Amino acid sequence: MNHEDVGRYWNGNADAWTKLSREGYDVYRDHLNTPAFLAMLPDVAGLAGLDIGCGEGHNTRLLARRGARVTAVDIAVRFIAHARRMEMEEPLGIDYRVASAVALPFGEGTFDFVTGFMSFMDVPETDRVLAEAFRVLRPGGFLQFSITHPCFDTPHRRNLRDANRITYALEVGDYFRNLEGEVTEWLFGAAPAQAREGLAKFKTPRFTRTLSQWLNLLVKTGFQLEQVGEPRPTDDTVRAYPDMQDAQVVAYFLHIRVRKPPRANVT
Ligand SMILES: C[S@@+](CC[C@H](N)C(=O)[O-])C[C@H]1O[C@@H](n2cnc3c(N)ncnc32)[C@H](O)[C@@H]1O
């Protein structure tokens, strides 16, 4: 399975994903993952940024609201249509384009920063998405991206719960087996039956890489590691969204910020 095959799956997910996430059912994104990502993000006001795998644009809009001049790409035409419609309703100056992360339609050194919110692990050509992010960054620019945590989103995973349905551990396995497009069917767990009515499940191809594969690829691409985050929900968040209690047991998400080295001084 290559990036274009994956794009067709995501295009098929786009309408239901947009509906449910805009209704507030992507609770791990809204109440854990994105707030932690933004807390780790350097000041982007006045900077030119590229958001790769923007989906319907929720997180892209948050970048624009922080004062960045944002361009955003997604391989799925229908996600970009939803994002553009929102841009027409509430203009933030975001330039949305249909493009694949592995062949970005921008020249070398175009952007001050690049983001990828939960999209890089969906691209089978992991080395190419990192190489493209590196290429379009100016020297000294940064890339920050989030992925499902390689150590806990393993091919085998099972929540172990006590008698009160409280997760006390995660059983993980098959860590070293790289999934290469196994399709999982699911919907946001927080969405009640009436919100799901008439919607087909998302079909998402999975590509797993070990932690060392990710880190070594980043280093091989030429990036310098700058900051790493493993968000954990607060007790208050879990009281408000009890299903998120399992994310206090292990880290579901991994956030990484890396920098393209500044150009070496030429003497
Ligand atoms: C889990 S969704 C995340 C969407 C959005 N960033 C968010 O946080 O709400 C993954 C996104 O990556 C996009 N995607 C997958 N493969 C891609 C590729 N090769 N190039 C660009 N986007 C891609 C999908 O279409 C989808 O919108």
Coordinates of C-alpha atoms and ligand atoms in Angstrom, one line a residue:
M1 CA 0.0 0.0 0.0
N2 CA 1.4 3.4 -0.9
H3 CA 0.5 7.0 0.0
E4 CA -2.1 7.3 -2.8
D5 CA -3.9 4.1 -1.6
V6 CA -3.9 5.5 1.9
G7 CA -5.3 8.8 0.6
R8 CA -8.3 7.0 -0.9
Y9 CA -9.2 5.5 2.5
W10 CA -8.9 8.9 4.2
N11 CA -11.0 10.5 1.5
G12 CA -13.7 8.0 2.3
N13 CA -13.4 8.9 6.0
A14 CA -13.5 12.6 5.5
D15 CA -17.3 13.4 5.8
A16 CA -18.0 11.3 8.9
W17 CA -14.7 12.4 10.5
T18 CA -15.5 16.1 9.9
K19 CA -19.0 15.7 11.2
L20 CA -18.1 13.9 14.4
S21 CA -15.0 15.9 15.2
R22 CA -16.8 19.2 14.7
E23 CA -19.5 17.9 17.0
G24 CA -16.8 17.5 19.7
Y25 CA -16.4 13.7 19.8
D26 CA -12.6 13.6 19.1
V27 CA -12.1 14.0 22.8
Y28 CA -8.5 12.8 23.0
R29 CA -7.6 15.4 20.4
D30 CA -9.5 18.3 21.9
H31 CA -8.8 17.7 25.6
L32 CA -5.4 16.1 25.6
N33 CA -3.4 15.9 22.4
T34 CA -3.8 19.3 20.8
P35 CA -3.6 21.3 24.0
A36 CA -0.3 19.5 24.9
F37 CA 1.0 20.0 21.3
L38 CA 0.2 23.7 21.5
A39 CA 1.8 24.0 24.9
M40 CA 5.0 22.6 23.5
L41 CA 4.9 24.7 20.3
P42 CA 7.3 27.7 20.2
D43 CA 5.8 31.1 19.4
V44 CA 4.7 31.1 15.8
A45 CA 3.3 34.6 15.5
G46 CA 4.4 36.2 12.2
L47 CA 6.0 32.9 11.0
A48 CA 5.2 31.1 7.8
G49 CA 4.1 27.6 8.6
L50 CA 3.0 24.4 6.7
D51 CA 0.6 22.0 8.3
I52 CA 0.9 18.5 6.7
G53 CA -2.1 16.2 6.8
C54 CA -4.4 19.0 8.0
G55 CA -7.7 17.0 7.6
E56 CA -10.7 19.4 7.9
G57 CA -8.4 22.0 9.4
H58 CA -9.2 22.2 13.1
N59 CA -5.6 22.3 14.3
T60 CA -4.5 24.4 11.3
R61 CA -7.0 27.1 12.4
L62 CA -5.5 27.1 15.9
L63 CA -2.1 27.8 14.3
A64 CA -3.5 30.7 12.3
R65 CA -5.2 32.0 15.5
R66 CA -1.7 32.1 17.1
G67 CA -0.7 34.6 14.4
A68 CA 1.1 32.2 11.9
R69 CA 0.7 32.6 8.2
V70 CA -0.4 29.0 7.4
T71 CA -0.5 26.8 4.3
A72 CA -2.0 23.4 4.8
V73 CA -2.0 20.2 2.7
D74 CA -3.9 17.0 2.8
I75 CA -4.0 14.1 0.3
A76 CA -7.8 13.8 0.7
V77 CA -9.8 16.0 -1.6
R78 CA -12.9 15.9 0.6
F79 CA -11.0 16.9 3.7
I80 CA -9.6 20.0 1.9
A81 CA -13.1 20.8 0.6
H82 CA -14.4 20.9 4.2
A83 CA -11.4 23.0 5.3
R84 CA -11.9 25.5 2.5
R85 CA -15.6 25.8 3.3
M86 CA -14.8 26.7 6.9
E87 CA -12.1 29.2 5.6
M88 CA -14.8 30.9 3.5
E89 CA -17.1 31.1 6.5
E90 CA -14.4 32.3 9.0
P91 CA -11.5 33.6 7.0
L92 CA -8.1 33.2 8.7
G93 CA -5.9 33.5 5.6
I94 CA -5.2 29.8 5.4
D95 CA -4.1 28.5 2.0
Y96 CA -5.4 24.8 1.8
R97 CA -4.0 22.6 -1.0
V98 CA -4.5 19.0 -2.0
A99 CA -1.1 17.4 -1.9
S100 CA 0.7 14.4 -0.6
A101 CA 3.2 14.7 2.3
V102 CA 5.7 12.7 0.2
A103 CA 5.7 15.2 -2.7
L104 CA 5.1 18.7 -1.4
P105 CA 4.5 21.4 -4.0
F106 CA 6.8 23.9 -2.4
G107 CA 10.4 24.9 -2.9
E108 CA 13.3 24.3 -0.6
G109 CA 13.4 26.5 2.5
T110 CA 9.9 27.9 2.0
F111 CA 8.7 27.7 5.6
D112 CA 9.8 28.8 9.1
F113 CA 8.1 25.8 10.7
V114 CA 6.2 22.6 9.7
T115 CA 3.6 20.8 11.8
G116 CA 2.0 17.3 11.5
F117 CA -0.9 16.7 13.9
M118 CA -1.4 12.9 14.0
S119 CA -0.7 12.5 10.3
F120 CA 2.9 11.3 9.9
M121 CA 2.1 7.8 11.1
D122 CA -0.5 7.4 8.3
V123 CA 2.1 7.8 5.6
P124 CA 3.8 4.5 4.6
E125 CA 6.8 6.2 3.2
T126 CA 8.0 7.4 6.6
D127 CA 11.5 8.4 5.3
R128 CA 10.0 10.5 2.5
V129 CA 7.6 12.5 4.7
L130 CA 10.5 13.5 6.9
A131 CA 12.7 14.3 4.0
E132 CA 10.1 16.5 2.5
A133 CA 9.5 18.4 5.7
F134 CA 13.2 18.9 6.0
R135 CA 13.5 20.2 2.4
V136 CA 10.7 22.8 2.7
L137 CA 12.0 24.2 6.0
R138 CA 14.4 27.1 6.0
P139 CA 17.7 26.4 7.8
G140 CA 17.0 26.9 11.5
G141 CA 13.3 26.2 11.1
F142 CA 11.5 23.5 13.1
L143 CA 9.2 20.6 12.6
Q144 CA 6.8 19.5 15.4
F145 CA 4.6 16.5 14.9
S146 CA 2.4 14.1 17.0
I147 CA 1.9 10.4 16.4
T148 CA 0.3 7.6 18.3
H149 CA 3.0 6.4 20.7
P150 CA 5.1 3.7 19.0
C151 CA 5.6 1.8 22.3
F152 CA 1.9 1.7 23.2
D153 CA 0.1 1.7 19.9
T154 CA 1.5 -1.7 19.0
P155 CA 0.1 -4.2 16.5
H156 CA -1.2 -6.1 19.6
R157 CA -2.9 -4.0 22.3
R158 CA -5.5 -4.7 24.9
N159 CA -6.8 -2.6 27.9
L160 CA -6.6 -4.6 31.1
R161 CA -9.5 -3.4 33.4
D162 CA -10.4 -4.0 37.0
A163 CA -13.9 -4.9 38.3
N164 CA -14.9 -1.2 38.1
R165 CA -13.9 -1.0 34.4
I166 CA -10.9 1.1 35.4
T167 CA -7.9 0.4 33.1
Y168 CA -4.9 -0.5 35.3
A169 CA -2.5 -1.7 32.5
L170 CA -2.1 -2.0 28.8
E171 CA -1.0 -5.3 27.3
V172 CA 1.2 -4.5 24.3
G173 CA 2.9 -6.9 21.9
D174 CA 4.3 -7.5 18.5
Y175 CA 6.2 -4.2 18.9
F176 CA 8.9 -5.1 16.4
R177 CA 6.5 -6.1 13.6
N178 CA 5.9 -3.1 11.3
L179 CA 2.3 -3.0 10.2
E180 CA 2.2 -2.0 6.5
G181 CA -1.4 -1.0 5.9
E182 CA -3.5 -3.3 8.0
V183 CA -7.0 -1.6 7.9
T184 CA -8.7 -0.9 11.3
E185 CA -12.4 0.0 11.4
W186 CA -13.6 2.3 14.2
L187 CA -15.4 5.5 15.1
F188 CA -14.7 8.0 17.9
G189 CA -15.6 6.1 21.1
A190 CA -17.2 9.2 22.6
A191 CA -19.8 9.5 19.9
P192 CA -23.2 8.3 21.1
A193 CA -25.5 6.1 18.9
Q194 CA -27.5 9.0 17.5
A195 CA -24.4 10.8 16.3
R196 CA -23.1 7.6 14.7
E197 CA -26.4 6.8 13.0
G198 CA -26.1 6.3 9.2
L199 CA -22.3 6.7 9.3
A200 CA -19.9 4.0 8.1
K201 CA -17.0 3.3 10.3
F202 CA -13.7 5.0 9.5
K203 CA -11.3 2.7 7.7
T204 CA -7.7 3.6 8.6
P205 CA -4.6 1.8 7.3
R206 CA -2.1 1.4 10.0
F207 CA 1.7 1.7 9.7
T208 CA 3.7 1.1 12.8
R209 CA 7.4 2.0 13.4
T210 CA 9.4 1.4 16.5
L211 CA 10.6 4.3 18.6
S212 CA 14.2 3.7 17.4
Q213 CA 13.1 3.7 13.8
W214 CA 11.4 7.1 14.2
L215 CA 14.4 8.6 16.0
N216 CA 17.0 7.2 13.7
L217 CA 15.1 8.3 10.6
L218 CA 14.9 11.9 12.0
V219 CA 18.7 11.9 12.7
K220 CA 19.4 10.4 9.3
T221 CA 17.3 13.1 7.6
G222 CA 19.5 15.7 9.2
F223 CA 17.3 17.0 12.0
Q224 CA 18.4 17.9 15.5
L225 CA 16.2 16.7 18.3
E226 CA 14.8 19.6 20.4
Q227 CA 11.9 18.4 22.6
V228 CA 9.8 15.4 23.2
G229 CA 6.4 15.2 24.9
E230 CA 4.1 12.4 26.2
P231 CA 0.8 14.0 27.1
R232 CA -1.2 12.7 30.1
P233 CA -4.7 14.0 31.0
T234 CA -5.2 15.7 34.3
D235 CA -7.5 14.3 36.9
D236 CA -10.0 17.1 36.1
T237 CA -10.0 16.1 32.5
V238 CA -10.7 12.5 33.4
R239 CA -13.5 13.6 35.7
A240 CA -15.1 15.4 32.7
Y241 CA -14.3 12.6 30.2
P242 CA -14.0 9.4 32.2
D243 CA -13.2 7.3 29.0
M244 CA -9.9 9.1 28.9
Q245 CA -8.7 7.5 32.2
D246 CA -6.7 4.9 30.2
A247 CA -4.5 7.7 28.9
Q248 CA -3.2 8.2 32.5
V249 CA -1.9 4.7 32.5
V250 CA 0.4 4.9 29.5
A251 CA 1.2 7.6 26.9
Y252 CA -1.0 7.2 23.9
F253 CA 0.7 10.0 22.0
L254 CA 4.2 11.1 21.3
H255 CA 5.1 14.7 20.4
I256 CA 8.5 15.4 18.8
R257 CA 10.1 18.7 17.9
V258 CA 13.2 18.7 15.7
R259 CA 15.1 21.5 14.0
K260 CA 16.8 21.8 10.7
P261 CA 20.3 23.0 11.6
P262 CA 21.1 26.6 10.7
R263 CA 23.3 27.0 7.6
A264 CA 27.0 26.6 8.6
N265 CA 29.0 29.8 8.4
V266 CA 30.8 30.1 5.1
T267 CA 34.2 31.7 5.4
Ligands
LIG1 C1 -5.7 11.3 11.9 S1 -6.0 12.5 10.6 C2 -5.5 14.0 11.4 C3 -6.1 15.2 10.8 C4 -5.7 16.5 11.4 N1 -4.3 16.8 11.3 C5 -6.2 16.6 12.8 O1 -5.4 16.6 13.7 O2 -7.4 16.7 13.1 C6 -4.7 12.1 9.4 C7 -4.7 13.0 8.2 O3 -3.6 12.7 7.4 C8 -4.0 12.8 6.1 N2 -3.0 12.0 5.2 C9 -2.8 10.7 5.2 N3 -1.8 10.5 4.3 C10 -1.4 11.7 3.8 C11 -0.4 12.1 2.8 N4 0.4 11.2 2.2 N5 -0.3 13.4 2.6 C12 -1.1 14.3 3.2 N6 -2.0 14.0 4.1 C13 -2.2 12.7 4.4 C14 -5.4 12.2 6.0 O4 -6.1 12.5 4.9 C15 -6.0 12.8 7.3 O5 -6.6 14.0 7.1

